[in-house]
């Protein structure tokens, strides 16, 4: 029989075999490619597995921290539209431990509890100059205050949503907790220092930063002295806080992130302080809340049991229930030196994380001390 050019080159049986067999290598090829691509895009889960047909990638730097909090309440802006309830809920979710696995430089949060104007602001501006990225500023002023620092000031735009405060009332502690809550939203903040408009720094910024960030080792500085003053049975009834656990201390503290978060998240003890002060004008809660909190939470050696903010309570110089107010004529290099040395306090130790430093800040300095302080700062405090 003659060859037919239109006759298939393979038999129907062979054609059927090729039809089923040929797609198999193609399918395997696509499967392999898909697997490899999947592995390279999932390196976070399989970073220690090596495949000889995949080019190893170099170790990447630590990831940037996530943004679990509302951007309006973070580091970029102090003002936001959150209610106190929302603010405290977000802040309570913040990491409690000092240090994170993320690549960032730890910062000190300077929290100013003020009435309105800050007459010593120029001194603080010189203190902060040249250290951007190592600190955060938060200002809680009376909500009726409408003033503002100039745009080129480090204090510009740093006022947080506030509520009215009264001396001796629970509203002062509410303001402190509000400041800490706002500062906690910035994951870079590791230390939290409460200050007032009459406070001054006693050292330059590198020294203050070194003591709080490097030297403290996580230690908080909250004065907490055993006393029965102002203790009420209500605290034992509501929270089992005994008279032996009751404490008193300075309102002005320097806390680590763990303690700041515990204070903001506290839904057990603070409500009792608020209930105890209902209808009373002078509870002086600010002298008892943080001091008692570190006691009932068993902070122990994690708290130095002293403040780093000096105030002159000498009965010969104080005025009523307030410490001495320093005036312009007494601001000298000798005064700064005496305050640094901890006059009459006897509580400056050398093993509590402060490296032998008694005080980093001091109060109360009147507005007229600004001129003398600015002149003294370069020699007496090391800045300006």
Short mmCIF file of C-alpha atoms in Angstrom, two decimals, residues 45-262:
data_model
loop_
_atom_site.label_atom_id
_atom_site.label_comp_id
_atom_site.label_asym_id
_atom_site.label_seq_id
_atom_site.Cartn_x
_atom_site.Cartn_y
_atom_site.Cartn_z
CA UNK A 45 7.54 31.75 59.04
CA UNK A 46 10.33 29.68 57.47
CA UNK A 47 13.37 31.92 57.85
CA UNK A 48 15.59 29.03 59.05
CA UNK A 49 14.75 26.62 56.20
CA UNK A 50 17.21 26.51 53.30
CA UNK A 51 16.34 25.45 49.77
CA UNK A 52 19.30 24.99 47.37
CA UNK A 53 17.25 26.26 44.45
CA UNK A 54 16.26 29.48 46.19
CA UNK A 55 18.79 32.30 46.57
CA UNK A 56 19.23 32.99 50.32
CA UNK A 57 18.27 36.51 51.37
CA UNK A 58 20.39 38.51 53.78
CA UNK A 59 18.99 39.03 57.30
CA UNK A 60 16.82 42.11 57.36
CA UNK A 61 16.94 44.80 60.01
CA UNK A 62 14.53 44.76 62.90
CA UNK A 63 11.06 45.65 61.65
CA UNK A 64 9.56 48.99 62.42
CA UNK A 65 7.00 48.93 65.23
CA UNK A 66 3.40 48.38 64.19
CA UNK A 67 0.79 51.07 64.63
CA UNK A 68 -1.82 49.51 66.92
CA UNK A 69 -3.00 52.84 68.26
CA UNK A 70 -4.97 55.66 66.63
CA UNK A 71 -2.45 57.81 64.73
CA UNK A 72 -4.04 60.95 66.16
CA UNK A 73 -3.01 59.86 69.63
CA UNK A 74 0.53 58.85 68.82
CA UNK A 75 3.84 60.59 68.65
CA UNK A 76 2.97 62.92 65.77
CA UNK A 77 0.25 64.88 67.52
CA UNK A 78 -0.71 65.42 71.16
CA UNK A 79 -4.25 66.63 70.43
CA UNK A 80 -6.90 64.06 69.47
CA UNK A 81 -10.64 63.46 69.58
CA UNK A 82 -10.68 60.42 71.84
CA UNK A 83 -12.70 60.45 75.03
CA UNK A 84 -10.96 59.59 78.29
CA UNK A 85 -12.56 56.15 78.15
CA UNK A 86 -11.18 55.49 74.66
CA UNK A 87 -7.78 56.95 75.55
CA UNK A 88 -7.36 54.77 78.63
CA UNK A 89 -8.53 51.68 76.79
CA UNK A 90 -5.94 52.16 74.04
CA UNK A 91 -3.18 53.06 76.51
CA UNK A 92 -3.97 50.00 78.65
CA UNK A 93 -3.26 47.83 75.59
CA UNK A 94 0.21 49.33 75.15
CA UNK A 95 3.28 47.13 75.77
CA UNK A 96 4.18 47.17 79.47
CA UNK A 97 7.79 46.06 79.32
CA UNK A 98 10.62 48.54 78.84
CA UNK A 99 12.27 47.78 75.53
CA UNK A 100 10.66 46.19 72.47
CA UNK A 101 11.91 43.92 69.66
CA UNK A 102 11.57 46.84 67.29
CA UNK A 103 14.36 49.10 66.14
CA UNK A 104 13.91 52.49 67.82
CA UNK A 105 15.68 54.79 70.25
CA UNK A 106 14.10 54.88 73.74
CA UNK A 107 12.71 58.24 74.79
CA UNK A 108 11.86 60.09 77.99
CA UNK A 109 8.32 61.48 78.18
CA UNK A 110 8.32 64.86 79.94
CA UNK A 111 4.78 65.38 81.22
CA UNK A 112 3.96 68.93 82.33
CA UNK A 113 0.94 69.41 84.59
CA UNK A 114 0.36 73.17 84.43
CA UNK A 115 -2.32 75.78 84.93
CA UNK A 116 -1.66 77.77 81.76
CA UNK A 117 1.45 79.69 80.76
CA UNK A 118 4.90 78.20 81.29
CA UNK A 119 7.07 81.13 82.39
CA UNK A 120 10.24 78.97 82.49
CA UNK A 121 9.69 77.59 78.98
CA UNK A 122 12.80 79.32 77.50
CA UNK A 123 14.98 77.49 80.02
CA UNK A 124 13.47 74.12 79.06
CA UNK A 125 13.87 74.92 75.36
CA UNK A 126 17.60 75.35 75.88
CA UNK A 127 17.63 72.11 77.86
CA UNK A 128 15.99 70.18 74.98
CA UNK A 129 17.96 71.89 72.18
CA UNK A 130 19.91 69.47 70.00
CA UNK A 131 18.34 66.29 71.39
CA UNK A 132 15.43 65.74 69.05
CA UNK A 133 14.28 62.13 68.96
CA UNK A 134 15.29 61.36 72.54
CA UNK A 135 12.29 62.93 74.28
CA UNK A 136 8.56 63.57 74.01
CA UNK A 137 6.63 66.46 75.58
CA UNK A 138 3.04 66.43 76.85
CA UNK A 139 1.29 69.40 78.46
CA UNK A 140 -1.94 69.23 80.48
CA UNK A 141 -3.29 72.76 81.07
CA UNK A 142 -6.60 74.13 82.25
CA UNK A 143 -9.07 73.67 79.34
CA UNK A 144 -9.91 77.39 79.54
CA UNK A 145 -6.33 78.30 78.64
CA UNK A 146 -6.10 79.55 75.06
CA UNK A 147 -2.45 80.58 74.85
CA UNK A 148 0.17 78.84 72.75
CA UNK A 149 3.97 78.87 72.47
CA UNK A 150 5.50 80.03 69.17
CA UNK A 151 5.66 77.59 66.27
CA UNK A 152 9.42 77.15 66.60
CA UNK A 153 9.09 76.01 70.23
CA UNK A 154 9.43 72.34 71.20
CA UNK A 155 6.27 72.88 73.25
CA UNK A 156 4.21 73.92 70.24
CA UNK A 157 1.33 71.51 69.59
CA UNK A 158 2.11 69.41 72.67
CA UNK A 159 -1.03 70.20 74.70
CA UNK A 160 -3.29 67.20 75.26
CA UNK A 161 -7.09 67.20 75.74
CA UNK A 162 -7.55 68.23 79.36
CA UNK A 163 -10.03 68.63 82.18
CA UNK A 164 -10.21 71.17 84.98
CA UNK A 165 -8.16 70.35 88.06
CA UNK A 166 -8.42 71.54 91.66
CA UNK A 167 -5.73 71.50 94.33
CA UNK A 168 -6.06 68.54 96.68
CA UNK A 169 -8.76 66.87 94.58
CA UNK A 170 -8.89 63.61 92.71
CA UNK A 171 -8.86 65.58 89.45
CA UNK A 172 -5.09 66.05 89.83
CA UNK A 173 -4.52 62.30 89.71
CA UNK A 174 -6.93 62.04 86.79
CA UNK A 175 -4.74 64.58 84.97
CA UNK A 176 -1.60 62.59 85.81
CA UNK A 177 -3.14 59.41 84.45
CA UNK A 178 -4.30 61.29 81.36
CA UNK A 179 -0.75 62.47 80.72
CA UNK A 180 0.64 58.95 81.14
CA UNK A 181 -2.03 57.50 78.86
CA UNK A 182 -1.17 59.92 76.06
CA UNK A 183 2.54 59.26 76.50
CA UNK A 184 2.04 55.48 76.45
CA UNK A 185 0.60 55.69 72.94
CA UNK A 186 4.10 56.45 71.70
CA UNK A 187 5.87 53.08 71.79
CA UNK A 188 9.23 54.85 71.96
CA UNK A 189 8.57 56.32 75.41
CA UNK A 190 10.20 54.25 78.14
CA UNK A 191 10.43 56.73 81.02
CA UNK A 192 7.73 59.10 82.28
CA UNK A 193 8.60 62.20 84.34
CA UNK A 194 5.84 64.33 85.88
CA UNK A 195 6.73 68.02 86.12
CA UNK A 196 5.04 71.40 86.67
CA UNK A 197 5.46 74.89 85.27
CA UNK A 198 7.63 75.77 88.29
CA UNK A 199 10.10 72.90 87.75
CA UNK A 200 13.63 73.30 86.42
CA UNK A 201 16.25 70.78 85.25
CA UNK A 202 19.34 70.59 87.46
CA UNK A 203 21.58 68.94 84.85
CA UNK A 204 21.93 68.98 81.08
CA UNK A 205 19.87 66.66 78.90
CA UNK A 206 22.52 63.93 78.36
CA UNK A 207 22.88 63.52 82.14
CA UNK A 208 19.13 63.34 82.74
CA UNK A 209 18.68 60.94 79.85
CA UNK A 210 21.54 58.73 81.03
CA UNK A 211 20.17 58.45 84.57
CA UNK A 212 16.60 57.70 83.48
CA UNK A 213 17.25 55.47 80.47
CA UNK A 214 20.64 53.87 81.01
CA UNK A 215 21.28 53.94 84.73
CA UNK A 216 17.85 53.23 86.18
CA UNK A 217 17.61 49.66 84.90
CA UNK A 218 13.83 49.88 84.92
CA UNK A 219 13.62 51.28 88.46
CA UNK A 220 10.81 53.76 89.11
CA UNK A 221 11.26 56.73 91.42
CA UNK A 222 8.05 57.11 93.44
CA UNK A 223 8.28 58.29 97.04
CA UNK A 224 6.24 55.85 99.13
CA UNK A 225 6.31 56.37 102.91
CA UNK A 226 4.28 54.30 105.39
CA UNK A 227 1.71 56.43 107.20
CA UNK A 228 -1.82 56.26 108.54
CA UNK A 229 -2.60 59.85 107.50
CA UNK A 230 -5.90 60.14 105.58
CA UNK A 231 -6.45 56.37 105.51
CA UNK A 232 -10.13 55.37 105.38
CA UNK A 233 -11.72 51.96 106.11
CA UNK A 234 -13.36 52.26 102.68
CA UNK A 235 -10.12 51.08 101.10
CA UNK A 236 -10.15 47.88 103.11
CA UNK A 237 -13.84 47.36 102.37
CA UNK A 238 -13.53 47.87 98.61
CA UNK A 239 -10.03 46.62 97.77
CA UNK A 240 -8.59 44.98 100.88
CA UNK A 241 -6.01 47.76 101.18
CA UNK A 242 -4.92 47.68 104.81
CA UNK A 243 -3.61 50.57 106.87
CA UNK A 244 -0.19 48.87 106.75
CA UNK A 245 -0.22 49.14 102.93
CA UNK A 246 -1.26 52.79 102.89
CA UNK A 247 1.43 55.19 101.70
CA UNK A 248 2.16 58.91 101.23
CA UNK A 249 4.73 60.62 99.05
CA UNK A 250 5.62 63.37 96.62
CA UNK A 251 3.23 63.91 93.72
CA UNK A 252 6.17 64.33 91.32
CA UNK A 253 7.46 60.97 90.13
CA UNK A 254 9.66 59.40 87.44
CA UNK A 255 8.23 56.03 86.38
CA UNK A 256 9.17 53.23 84.03
CA UNK A 257 6.81 52.03 81.31
CA UNK A 258 5.56 49.04 83.30
CA UNK A 259 4.40 51.17 86.23
CA UNK A 260 2.91 53.85 83.98
CA UNK A 261 0.84 51.22 82.17
CA UNK A 262 -0.25 49.66 85.47
#
